[in-house]
mmCIF file with all atom_site columns, C-alpha atoms in Angstrom:
data_model
loop_
_atom_site.group_PDB
_atom_site.id
_atom_site.type_symbol
_atom_site.label_atom_id
_atom_site.label_alt_id
_atom_site.label_comp_id
_atom_site.label_asym_id
_atom_site.label_entity_id
_atom_site.label_seq_id
_atom_site.pdbx_PDB_ins_code
_atom_site.Cartn_x
_atom_site.Cartn_y
_atom_site.Cartn_z
_atom_site.occupancy
_atom_site.B_iso_or_equiv
_atom_site.pdbx_formal_charge
_atom_site.auth_seq_id
_atom_site.auth_comp_id
_atom_site.auth_asym_id
_atom_site.auth_atom_id
_atom_site.pdbx_PDB_model_num
ATOM 1   C CA . UNK A 1 1   ? 5.686   1.855   -19.786 1.00 50.00 ? 214 UNK A CA 1
ATOM 2   C CA . UNK A 1 2   ? 2.566   0.045   -18.569 1.00 58.00 ? 215 UNK A CA 1
ATOM 3   C CA . UNK A 1 3   ? 1.369   0.057   -14.960 1.00 60.00 ? 216 UNK A CA 1
ATOM 4   C CA . UNK A 1 4   ? 2.406   -3.489  -14.141 1.00 68.00 ? 217 UNK A CA 1
ATOM 5   C CA . UNK A 1 5   ? 5.913   -2.836  -15.435 1.00 70.00 ? 218 UNK A CA 1
ATOM 6   C CA . UNK A 1 6   ? 6.140   0.367   -13.353 1.00 69.00 ? 219 UNK A CA 1
ATOM 7   C CA . UNK A 1 7   ? 5.086   -1.536  -10.242 1.00 72.00 ? 220 UNK A CA 1
ATOM 8   C CA . UNK A 1 8   ? 7.526   -4.378  -10.886 1.00 74.00 ? 221 UNK A CA 1
ATOM 9   C CA . UNK A 1 9   ? 10.371  -1.946  -11.436 1.00 78.00 ? 222 UNK A CA 1
ATOM 10  C CA . UNK A 1 10  ? 9.810   0.045   -8.279  1.00 84.00 ? 223 UNK A CA 1
ATOM 11  C CA . UNK A 1 11  ? 12.813  0.289   -6.023  1.00 88.00 ? 224 UNK A CA 1
ATOM 12  C CA . UNK A 1 12  ? 13.445  0.432   -2.324  1.00 94.00 ? 225 UNK A CA 1
ATOM 13  C CA . UNK A 1 13  ? 13.184  3.883   -0.756  1.00 94.00 ? 226 UNK A CA 1
ATOM 14  C CA . UNK A 1 14  ? 10.277  4.901   -3.017  1.00 94.00 ? 227 UNK A CA 1
ATOM 15  C CA . UNK A 1 15  ? 7.011   6.354   -1.707  1.00 95.00 ? 228 UNK A CA 1
ATOM 16  C CA . UNK A 1 16  ? 4.625   5.651   -4.596  1.00 95.00 ? 229 UNK A CA 1
ATOM 17  C CA . UNK A 1 17  ? 0.925   5.932   -5.313  1.00 96.00 ? 230 UNK A CA 1
ATOM 18  C CA . UNK A 1 18  ? -1.483  3.574   -7.077  1.00 95.00 ? 231 UNK A CA 1
ATOM 19  C CA . UNK A 1 19  ? -4.869  4.791   -8.279  1.00 96.00 ? 232 UNK A CA 1
ATOM 20  C CA . UNK A 1 20  ? -6.985  1.693   -8.826  1.00 95.00 ? 233 UNK A CA 1
ATOM 21  C CA . UNK A 1 21  ? -10.176 1.235   -10.816 1.00 94.00 ? 234 UNK A CA 1
ATOM 22  C CA . UNK A 1 22  ? -12.078 -1.140  -8.559  1.00 94.00 ? 235 UNK A CA 1
ATOM 23  C CA . UNK A 1 23  ? -11.645 -3.610  -5.720  1.00 94.00 ? 236 UNK A CA 1
ATOM 24  C CA . UNK A 1 24  ? -11.202 -6.517  -8.133  1.00 93.00 ? 237 UNK A CA 1
ATOM 25  C CA . UNK A 1 25  ? -8.185  -4.767  -9.679  1.00 92.00 ? 238 UNK A CA 1
ATOM 26  C CA . UNK A 1 26  ? -6.679  -3.951  -6.283  1.00 94.00 ? 239 UNK A CA 1
ATOM 27  C CA . UNK A 1 27  ? -7.071  -7.595  -5.233  1.00 94.00 ? 240 UNK A CA 1
ATOM 28  C CA . UNK A 1 28  ? -5.265  -8.767  -8.356  1.00 93.00 ? 241 UNK A CA 1
ATOM 29  C CA . UNK A 1 29  ? -2.446  -6.311  -7.718  1.00 93.00 ? 242 UNK A CA 1
ATOM 30  C CA . UNK A 1 30  ? -1.875  -7.091  -4.037  1.00 95.00 ? 243 UNK A CA 1
ATOM 31  C CA . UNK A 1 31  ? -2.211  -10.847 -4.510  1.00 95.00 ? 244 UNK A CA 1
ATOM 32  C CA . UNK A 1 32  ? 0.185   -11.006 -7.437  1.00 93.00 ? 245 UNK A CA 1
ATOM 33  C CA . UNK A 1 33  ? 2.788   -8.773  -5.823  1.00 93.00 ? 246 UNK A CA 1
ATOM 34  C CA . UNK A 1 34  ? 2.438   -10.413 -2.405  1.00 96.00 ? 247 UNK A CA 1
ATOM 35  C CA . UNK A 1 35  ? 3.308   -13.743 -3.968  1.00 95.00 ? 248 UNK A CA 1
ATOM 36  C CA . UNK A 1 36  ? 6.370   -12.244 -5.615  1.00 94.00 ? 249 UNK A CA 1
ATOM 37  C CA . UNK A 1 37  ? 7.447   -10.346 -2.472  1.00 95.00 ? 250 UNK A CA 1
ATOM 38  C CA . UNK A 1 38  ? 7.080   -13.362 -0.191  1.00 96.00 ? 251 UNK A CA 1
ATOM 39  C CA . UNK A 1 39  ? 8.243   -16.204 -2.414  1.00 94.00 ? 252 UNK A CA 1
ATOM 40  C CA . UNK A 1 40  ? 10.752  -14.655 -4.790  1.00 94.00 ? 253 UNK A CA 1
ATOM 41  C CA . UNK A 1 41  ? 12.086  -11.405 -3.306  1.00 94.00 ? 254 UNK A CA 1
ATOM 42  C CA . UNK A 1 42  ? 12.440  -12.464 0.353   1.00 96.00 ? 255 UNK A CA 1
ATOM 43  C CA . UNK A 1 43  ? 10.529  -9.376  1.516   1.00 97.00 ? 256 UNK A CA 1
ATOM 44  C CA . UNK A 1 44  ? 8.152   -8.660  4.359   1.00 98.00 ? 257 UNK A CA 1
ATOM 45  C CA . UNK A 1 45  ? 4.722   -7.884  2.904   1.00 98.00 ? 258 UNK A CA 1
ATOM 46  C CA . UNK A 1 46  ? 2.442   -5.350  4.611   1.00 98.00 ? 259 UNK A CA 1
ATOM 47  C CA . UNK A 1 47  ? -1.138  -4.926  3.433   1.00 98.00 ? 260 UNK A CA 1
ATOM 48  C CA . UNK A 1 48  ? -3.289  -2.193  4.966   1.00 97.00 ? 261 UNK A CA 1
ATOM 49  C CA . UNK A 1 49  ? -6.883  -2.725  3.870   1.00 97.00 ? 262 UNK A CA 1
ATOM 50  C CA . UNK A 1 50  ? -9.939  -0.456  3.842   1.00 96.00 ? 263 UNK A CA 1
ATOM 51  C CA . UNK A 1 51  ? -12.718 -1.804  1.632   1.00 95.00 ? 264 UNK A CA 1
ATOM 52  C CA . UNK A 1 52  ? -12.407 -5.444  2.657   1.00 96.00 ? 265 UNK A CA 1
ATOM 53  C CA . UNK A 1 53  ? -11.636 -7.219  5.886   1.00 96.00 ? 266 UNK A CA 1
ATOM 54  C CA . UNK A 1 54  ? -8.227  -8.678  6.701   1.00 97.00 ? 267 UNK A CA 1
ATOM 55  C CA . UNK A 1 55  ? -9.874  -12.133 6.488   1.00 97.00 ? 268 UNK A CA 1
ATOM 56  C CA . UNK A 1 56  ? -11.026 -11.396 2.931   1.00 97.00 ? 269 UNK A CA 1
ATOM 57  C CA . UNK A 1 57  ? -7.450  -10.410 2.051   1.00 98.00 ? 270 UNK A CA 1
ATOM 58  C CA . UNK A 1 58  ? -6.212  -13.683 3.570   1.00 98.00 ? 271 UNK A CA 1
ATOM 59  C CA . UNK A 1 59  ? -8.748  -15.642 1.488   1.00 97.00 ? 272 UNK A CA 1
ATOM 60  C CA . UNK A 1 60  ? -7.676  -13.839 -1.679  1.00 96.00 ? 273 UNK A CA 1
ATOM 61  C CA . UNK A 1 61  ? -3.999  -14.526 -0.992  1.00 98.00 ? 274 UNK A CA 1
ATOM 62  C CA . UNK A 1 62  ? -4.820  -18.186 -0.357  1.00 97.00 ? 275 UNK A CA 1
ATOM 63  C CA . UNK A 1 63  ? -6.502  -18.335 -3.768  1.00 96.00 ? 276 UNK A CA 1
ATOM 64  C CA . UNK A 1 64  ? -3.125  -17.324 -5.204  1.00 95.00 ? 277 UNK A CA 1
ATOM 65  C CA . UNK A 1 65  ? -1.587  -20.321 -3.444  1.00 96.00 ? 278 UNK A CA 1
ATOM 66  C CA . UNK A 1 66  ? 0.180   -18.236 -0.818  1.00 97.00 ? 279 UNK A CA 1
ATOM 67  C CA . UNK A 1 67  ? 0.620   -20.009 2.512   1.00 97.00 ? 280 UNK A CA 1
ATOM 68  C CA . UNK A 1 68  ? -0.906  -17.175 4.541   1.00 97.00 ? 281 UNK A CA 1
ATOM 69  C CA . UNK A 1 69  ? -0.737  -18.952 7.886   1.00 97.00 ? 282 UNK A CA 1
ATOM 70  C CA . UNK A 1 70  ? 2.968   -19.747 7.473   1.00 97.00 ? 283 UNK A CA 1
ATOM 71  C CA . UNK A 1 71  ? 3.895   -16.228 6.389   1.00 97.00 ? 284 UNK A CA 1
ATOM 72  C CA . UNK A 1 72  ? 1.840   -14.561 9.124   1.00 97.00 ? 285 UNK A CA 1
ATOM 73  C CA . UNK A 1 73  ? 3.291   -16.917 11.735  1.00 97.00 ? 286 UNK A CA 1
ATOM 74  C CA . UNK A 1 74  ? 6.878   -16.156 10.763  1.00 95.00 ? 287 UNK A CA 1
ATOM 75  C CA . UNK A 1 75  ? 6.193   -12.413 10.510  1.00 95.00 ? 288 UNK A CA 1
ATOM 76  C CA . UNK A 1 76  ? 6.806   -12.040 6.778   1.00 97.00 ? 289 UNK A CA 1
ATOM 77  C CA . UNK A 1 77  ? 3.137   -11.158 6.105   1.00 98.00 ? 290 UNK A CA 1
ATOM 78  C CA . UNK A 1 78  ? 1.263   -8.506  8.060   1.00 98.00 ? 291 UNK A CA 1
ATOM 79  C CA . UNK A 1 79  ? -2.353  -7.608  7.237   1.00 98.00 ? 292 UNK A CA 1
ATOM 80  C CA . UNK A 1 80  ? -4.116  -4.838  9.160   1.00 96.00 ? 293 UNK A CA 1
ATOM 81  C CA . UNK A 1 81  ? -7.303  -2.826  8.902   1.00 94.00 ? 294 UNK A CA 1
ATOM 82  C CA . UNK A 1 82  ? -6.583  0.774   7.912   1.00 93.00 ? 295 UNK A CA 1
ATOM 83  C CA . UNK A 1 83  ? -8.953  2.155   10.549  1.00 91.00 ? 296 UNK A CA 1
ATOM 84  C CA . UNK A 1 84  ? -6.765  0.544   13.208  1.00 90.00 ? 297 UNK A CA 1
ATOM 85  C CA . UNK A 1 85  ? -3.545  1.654   11.536  1.00 88.00 ? 298 UNK A CA 1
ATOM 86  C CA . UNK A 1 86  ? -4.447  5.260   10.761  1.00 89.00 ? 299 UNK A CA 1
ATOM 87  C CA . UNK A 1 87  ? -7.217  6.301   13.128  1.00 87.00 ? 300 UNK A CA 1
ATOM 88  C CA . UNK A 1 88  ? -6.612  4.789   16.552  1.00 78.00 ? 301 UNK A CA 1
ATOM 89  C CA . UNK A 1 89  ? -3.876  6.668   18.411  1.00 65.00 ? 302 UNK A CA 1
ATOM 90  C CA . UNK A 1 90  ? -2.745  8.873   15.497  1.00 69.00 ? 303 UNK A CA 1
ATOM 91  C CA . UNK A 1 91  ? -2.272  8.794   11.735  1.00 66.00 ? 304 UNK A CA 1
ATOM 92  C CA . UNK A 1 92  ? 1.308   7.612   12.059  1.00 76.00 ? 305 UNK A CA 1
ATOM 93  C CA . UNK A 1 93  ? 0.534   4.098   13.352  1.00 85.00 ? 306 UNK A CA 1
ATOM 94  C CA . UNK A 1 94  ? 1.217   2.498   9.972   1.00 91.00 ? 307 UNK A CA 1
ATOM 95  C CA . UNK A 1 95  ? 4.453   4.433   9.570   1.00 89.00 ? 308 UNK A CA 1
ATOM 96  C CA . UNK A 1 96  ? 5.564   3.288   13.032  1.00 90.00 ? 309 UNK A CA 1
ATOM 97  C CA . UNK A 1 97  ? 4.668   -0.306  12.110  1.00 93.00 ? 310 UNK A CA 1
ATOM 98  C CA . UNK A 1 98  ? 6.783   0.013   8.954   1.00 94.00 ? 311 UNK A CA 1
ATOM 99  C CA . UNK A 1 99  ? 9.727   1.227   11.035  1.00 93.00 ? 312 UNK A CA 1
ATOM 100 C CA . UNK A 1 100 ? 9.380   -1.839  13.287  1.00 94.00 ? 313 UNK A CA 1
ATOM 101 C CA . UNK A 1 101 ? 9.105   -4.130  10.260  1.00 96.00 ? 314 UNK A CA 1
ATOM 102 C CA . UNK A 1 102 ? 12.296  -2.572  8.844   1.00 94.00 ? 315 UNK A CA 1
ATOM 103 C CA . UNK A 1 103 ? 14.104  -3.576  12.028  1.00 94.00 ? 316 UNK A CA 1
ATOM 104 C CA . UNK A 1 104 ? 12.665  -7.099  11.738  1.00 94.00 ? 317 UNK A CA 1
ATOM 105 C CA . UNK A 1 105 ? 13.606  -7.297  8.057   1.00 95.00 ? 318 UNK A CA 1
ATOM 106 C CA . UNK A 1 106 ? 17.208  -6.476  8.830   1.00 94.00 ? 319 UNK A CA 1
ATOM 107 C CA . UNK A 1 107 ? 17.327  -8.883  11.794  1.00 95.00 ? 320 UNK A CA 1
ATOM 108 C CA . UNK A 1 108 ? 15.784  -11.709 9.738   1.00 94.00 ? 321 UNK A CA 1
ATOM 109 C CA . UNK A 1 109 ? 18.019  -11.054 6.698   1.00 95.00 ? 322 UNK A CA 1
ATOM 110 C CA . UNK A 1 110 ? 15.068  -10.031 4.528   1.00 96.00 ? 323 UNK A CA 1
ATOM 111 C CA . UNK A 1 111 ? 15.581  -7.929  1.410   1.00 96.00 ? 324 UNK A CA 1
ATOM 112 C CA . UNK A 1 112 ? 13.192  -5.233  2.640   1.00 96.00 ? 325 UNK A CA 1
ATOM 113 C CA . UNK A 1 113 ? 9.516   -4.387  2.948   1.00 97.00 ? 326 UNK A CA 1
ATOM 114 C CA . UNK A 1 114 ? 6.820   -4.211  0.283   1.00 97.00 ? 327 UNK A CA 1
ATOM 115 C CA . UNK A 1 115 ? 3.867   -2.173  1.559   1.00 97.00 ? 328 UNK A CA 1
ATOM 116 C CA . UNK A 1 116 ? 0.455   -1.608  -0.011  1.00 97.00 ? 329 UNK A CA 1
ATOM 117 C CA . UNK A 1 117 ? -1.731  0.685   2.076   1.00 97.00 ? 330 UNK A CA 1
ATOM 118 C CA . UNK A 1 118 ? -5.254  1.604   1.021   1.00 97.00 ? 331 UNK A CA 1
ATOM 119 C CA . UNK A 1 119 ? -5.888  5.202   2.058   1.00 97.00 ? 332 UNK A CA 1
ATOM 120 C CA . UNK A 1 120 ? -9.677  4.895   1.834   1.00 96.00 ? 333 UNK A CA 1
ATOM 121 C CA . UNK A 1 121 ? -10.289 5.073   5.581   1.00 95.00 ? 334 UNK A CA 1
ATOM 122 C CA . UNK A 1 122 ? -9.471  8.796   5.524   1.00 95.00 ? 335 UNK A CA 1
ATOM 123 C CA . UNK A 1 123 ? -12.405 9.269   3.127   1.00 97.00 ? 336 UNK A CA 1
ATOM 124 C CA . UNK A 1 124 ? -14.698 7.127   5.289   1.00 94.00 ? 337 UNK A CA 1
ATOM 125 C CA . UNK A 1 125 ? -14.136 9.574   8.157   1.00 94.00 ? 338 UNK A CA 1
ATOM 126 C CA . UNK A 1 126 ? -14.197 12.719  6.010   1.00 95.00 ? 339 UNK A CA 1
ATOM 127 C CA . UNK A 1 127 ? -10.548 13.459  6.800   1.00 94.00 ? 340 UNK A CA 1
ATOM 128 C CA . UNK A 1 128 ? -9.332  14.529  3.393   1.00 96.00 ? 341 UNK A CA 1
ATOM 129 C CA . UNK A 1 129 ? -7.283  17.472  4.735   1.00 95.00 ? 342 UNK A CA 1
ATOM 130 C CA . UNK A 1 130 ? -5.607  15.236  7.318   1.00 94.00 ? 343 UNK A CA 1
ATOM 131 C CA . UNK A 1 131 ? -4.867  12.694  4.574   1.00 95.00 ? 344 UNK A CA 1
ATOM 132 C CA . UNK A 1 132 ? -3.105  15.293  2.440   1.00 96.00 ? 345 UNK A CA 1
ATOM 133 C CA . UNK A 1 133 ? -1.135  16.589  5.427   1.00 94.00 ? 346 UNK A CA 1
ATOM 134 C CA . UNK A 1 134 ? -0.137  13.038  6.370   1.00 93.00 ? 347 UNK A CA 1
ATOM 135 C CA . UNK A 1 135 ? 0.999   12.190  2.834   1.00 95.00 ? 348 UNK A CA 1
ATOM 136 C CA . UNK A 1 136 ? 2.930   15.457  2.502   1.00 95.00 ? 349 UNK A CA 1
ATOM 137 C CA . UNK A 1 137 ? 4.766   14.654  5.744   1.00 93.00 ? 350 UNK A CA 1
ATOM 138 C CA . UNK A 1 138 ? 6.296   11.556  4.115   1.00 93.00 ? 351 UNK A CA 1
ATOM 139 C CA . UNK A 1 139 ? 9.035   12.292  1.568   1.00 92.00 ? 352 UNK A CA 1
ATOM 140 C CA . UNK A 1 140 ? 9.113   10.899  -1.985  1.00 92.00 ? 353 UNK A CA 1
ATOM 141 C CA . UNK A 1 141 ? 12.120  8.842   -1.010  1.00 93.00 ? 354 UNK A CA 1
ATOM 142 C CA . UNK A 1 142 ? 12.303  7.133   2.366   1.00 92.00 ? 355 UNK A CA 1
ATOM 143 C CA . UNK A 1 143 ? 15.530  6.228   4.093   1.00 92.00 ? 356 UNK A CA 1
ATOM 144 C CA . UNK A 1 144 ? 14.750  2.524   4.525   1.00 92.00 ? 357 UNK A CA 1
ATOM 145 C CA . UNK A 1 145 ? 14.509  -0.610  2.409   1.00 95.00 ? 358 UNK A CA 1
ATOM 146 C CA . UNK A 1 146 ? 10.841  -0.034  1.670   1.00 96.00 ? 359 UNK A CA 1
ATOM 147 C CA . UNK A 1 147 ? 8.761   -0.152  -1.500  1.00 95.00 ? 360 UNK A CA 1
ATOM 148 C CA . UNK A 1 148 ? 5.721   1.851   -0.364  1.00 95.00 ? 361 UNK A CA 1
ATOM 149 C CA . UNK A 1 149 ? 2.466   2.104   -2.304  1.00 96.00 ? 362 UNK A CA 1
ATOM 150 C CA . UNK A 1 150 ? -0.368  4.320   -1.095  1.00 97.00 ? 363 UNK A CA 1
ATOM 151 C CA . UNK A 1 151 ? -3.488  2.999   -2.817  1.00 97.00 ? 364 UNK A CA 1
ATOM 152 C CA . UNK A 1 152 ? -6.442  5.178   -3.793  1.00 97.00 ? 365 UNK A CA 1
ATOM 153 C CA . UNK A 1 153 ? -9.733  4.124   -5.325  1.00 97.00 ? 366 UNK A CA 1
ATOM 154 C CA . UNK A 1 154 ? -10.132 6.314   -8.422  1.00 96.00 ? 367 UNK A CA 1
ATOM 155 C CA . UNK A 1 155 ? -13.510 7.640   -7.209  1.00 96.00 ? 368 UNK A CA 1
ATOM 156 C CA . UNK A 1 156 ? -12.087 8.640   -3.821  1.00 97.00 ? 369 UNK A CA 1
ATOM 157 C CA . UNK A 1 157 ? -9.174  10.352  -5.528  1.00 97.00 ? 370 UNK A CA 1
ATOM 158 C CA . UNK A 1 158 ? -11.057 12.132  -8.306  1.00 95.00 ? 371 UNK A CA 1
ATOM 159 C CA . UNK A 1 159 ? -14.367 12.894  -6.569  1.00 96.00 ? 372 UNK A CA 1
ATOM 160 C CA . UNK A 1 160 ? -13.397 13.528  -2.932  1.00 96.00 ? 373 UNK A CA 1
ATOM 161 C CA . UNK A 1 161 ? -10.188 15.522  -3.366  1.00 97.00 ? 374 UNK A CA 1
ATOM 162 C CA . UNK A 1 162 ? -9.894  18.979  -4.881  1.00 97.00 ? 375 UNK A CA 1
ATOM 163 C CA . UNK A 1 163 ? -7.807  19.396  -8.026  1.00 97.00 ? 376 UNK A CA 1
ATOM 164 C CA . UNK A 1 164 ? -5.152  21.100  -5.915  1.00 97.00 ? 377 UNK A CA 1
ATOM 165 C CA . UNK A 1 165 ? -5.092  18.193  -3.430  1.00 97.00 ? 378 UNK A CA 1
ATOM 166 C CA . UNK A 1 166 ? -4.835  15.708  -6.311  1.00 97.00 ? 379 UNK A CA 1
ATOM 167 C CA . UNK A 1 167 ? -1.928  17.697  -7.761  1.00 96.00 ? 380 UNK A CA 1
ATOM 168 C CA . UNK A 1 168 ? -0.171  17.867  -4.384  1.00 96.00 ? 381 UNK A CA 1
ATOM 169 C CA . UNK A 1 169 ? -0.491  14.126  -3.816  1.00 96.00 ? 382 UNK A CA 1
ATOM 170 C CA . UNK A 1 170 ? 0.601   13.230  -7.331  1.00 95.00 ? 383 UNK A CA 1
ATOM 171 C CA . UNK A 1 171 ? 3.608   15.526  -7.123  1.00 94.00 ? 384 UNK A CA 1
ATOM 172 C CA . UNK A 1 172 ? 4.596   14.342  -3.643  1.00 93.00 ? 385 UNK A CA 1
ATOM 173 C CA . UNK A 1 173 ? 4.830   10.634  -4.547  1.00 95.00 ? 386 UNK A CA 1
ATOM 174 C CA . UNK A 1 174 ? 7.880   9.256   -6.324  1.00 94.00 ? 387 UNK A CA 1
ATOM 175 C CA . UNK A 1 175 ? 5.644   7.854   -9.045  1.00 92.00 ? 388 UNK A CA 1
ATOM 176 C CA . UNK A 1 176 ? 1.917   7.555   -9.626  1.00 91.00 ? 389 UNK A CA 1
ATOM 177 C CA . UNK A 1 177 ? 0.645   4.367   -11.200 1.00 90.00 ? 390 UNK A CA 1
ATOM 178 C CA . UNK A 1 178 ? -2.847  4.133   -12.638 1.00 87.00 ? 391 UNK A CA 1
ATOM 179 C CA . UNK A 1 179 ? -4.348  0.664   -12.685 1.00 75.00 ? 392 UNK A CA 1
ATOM 180 C CA . UNK A 1 180 ? -6.684  1.511   -15.575 1.00 61.00 ? 393 UNK A CA 1
ATOM 181 C CA . UNK A 1 181 ? -4.294  -0.159  -18.022 1.00 47.00 ? 394 UNK A CA 1
ATOM 182 C CA . UNK A 1 182 ? -3.225  -2.956  -15.708 1.00 46.00 ? 395 UNK A CA 1
ATOM 183 C CA . UNK A 1 183 ? -5.242  -5.889  -16.957 1.00 44.00 ? 396 UNK A CA 1
#
């Protein structure tokens, strides 16, 4: 099964991982799946970005003919910087945001939440051990209508984590999707 098919066939309650080749590939993935989540699946889309600004993400989504302003205004699209989400008060800021979005999704009769969170900010701060501990604290299946994707640049994953850490993270996610055969 190819990577795109695995991503499309992900279900609610899954805590998944994507290992992406480069920023171009990640942009293609989040733009394509944001469009589907917002316009076809009636989901709230959360994008947590590391290697580009939230404004760059907005521009990319606009290039895919997504009405970013409309979706942000009505709360169905949330774009945040990962430094703010993971490194301000504590690492669980993004998880808390997801819990609040789950409440909103239910109140607004949305299907659920589609989340793509780039984990690169942990590497920027040299917090690899904290990253692994954070990821291991989140189960493979989550008791909410959430399709969660933790995104790792392949160089961060393969060069900054030990083999044991890579094994732990791969094992602890419901599925691991490599973008190397995406496009």
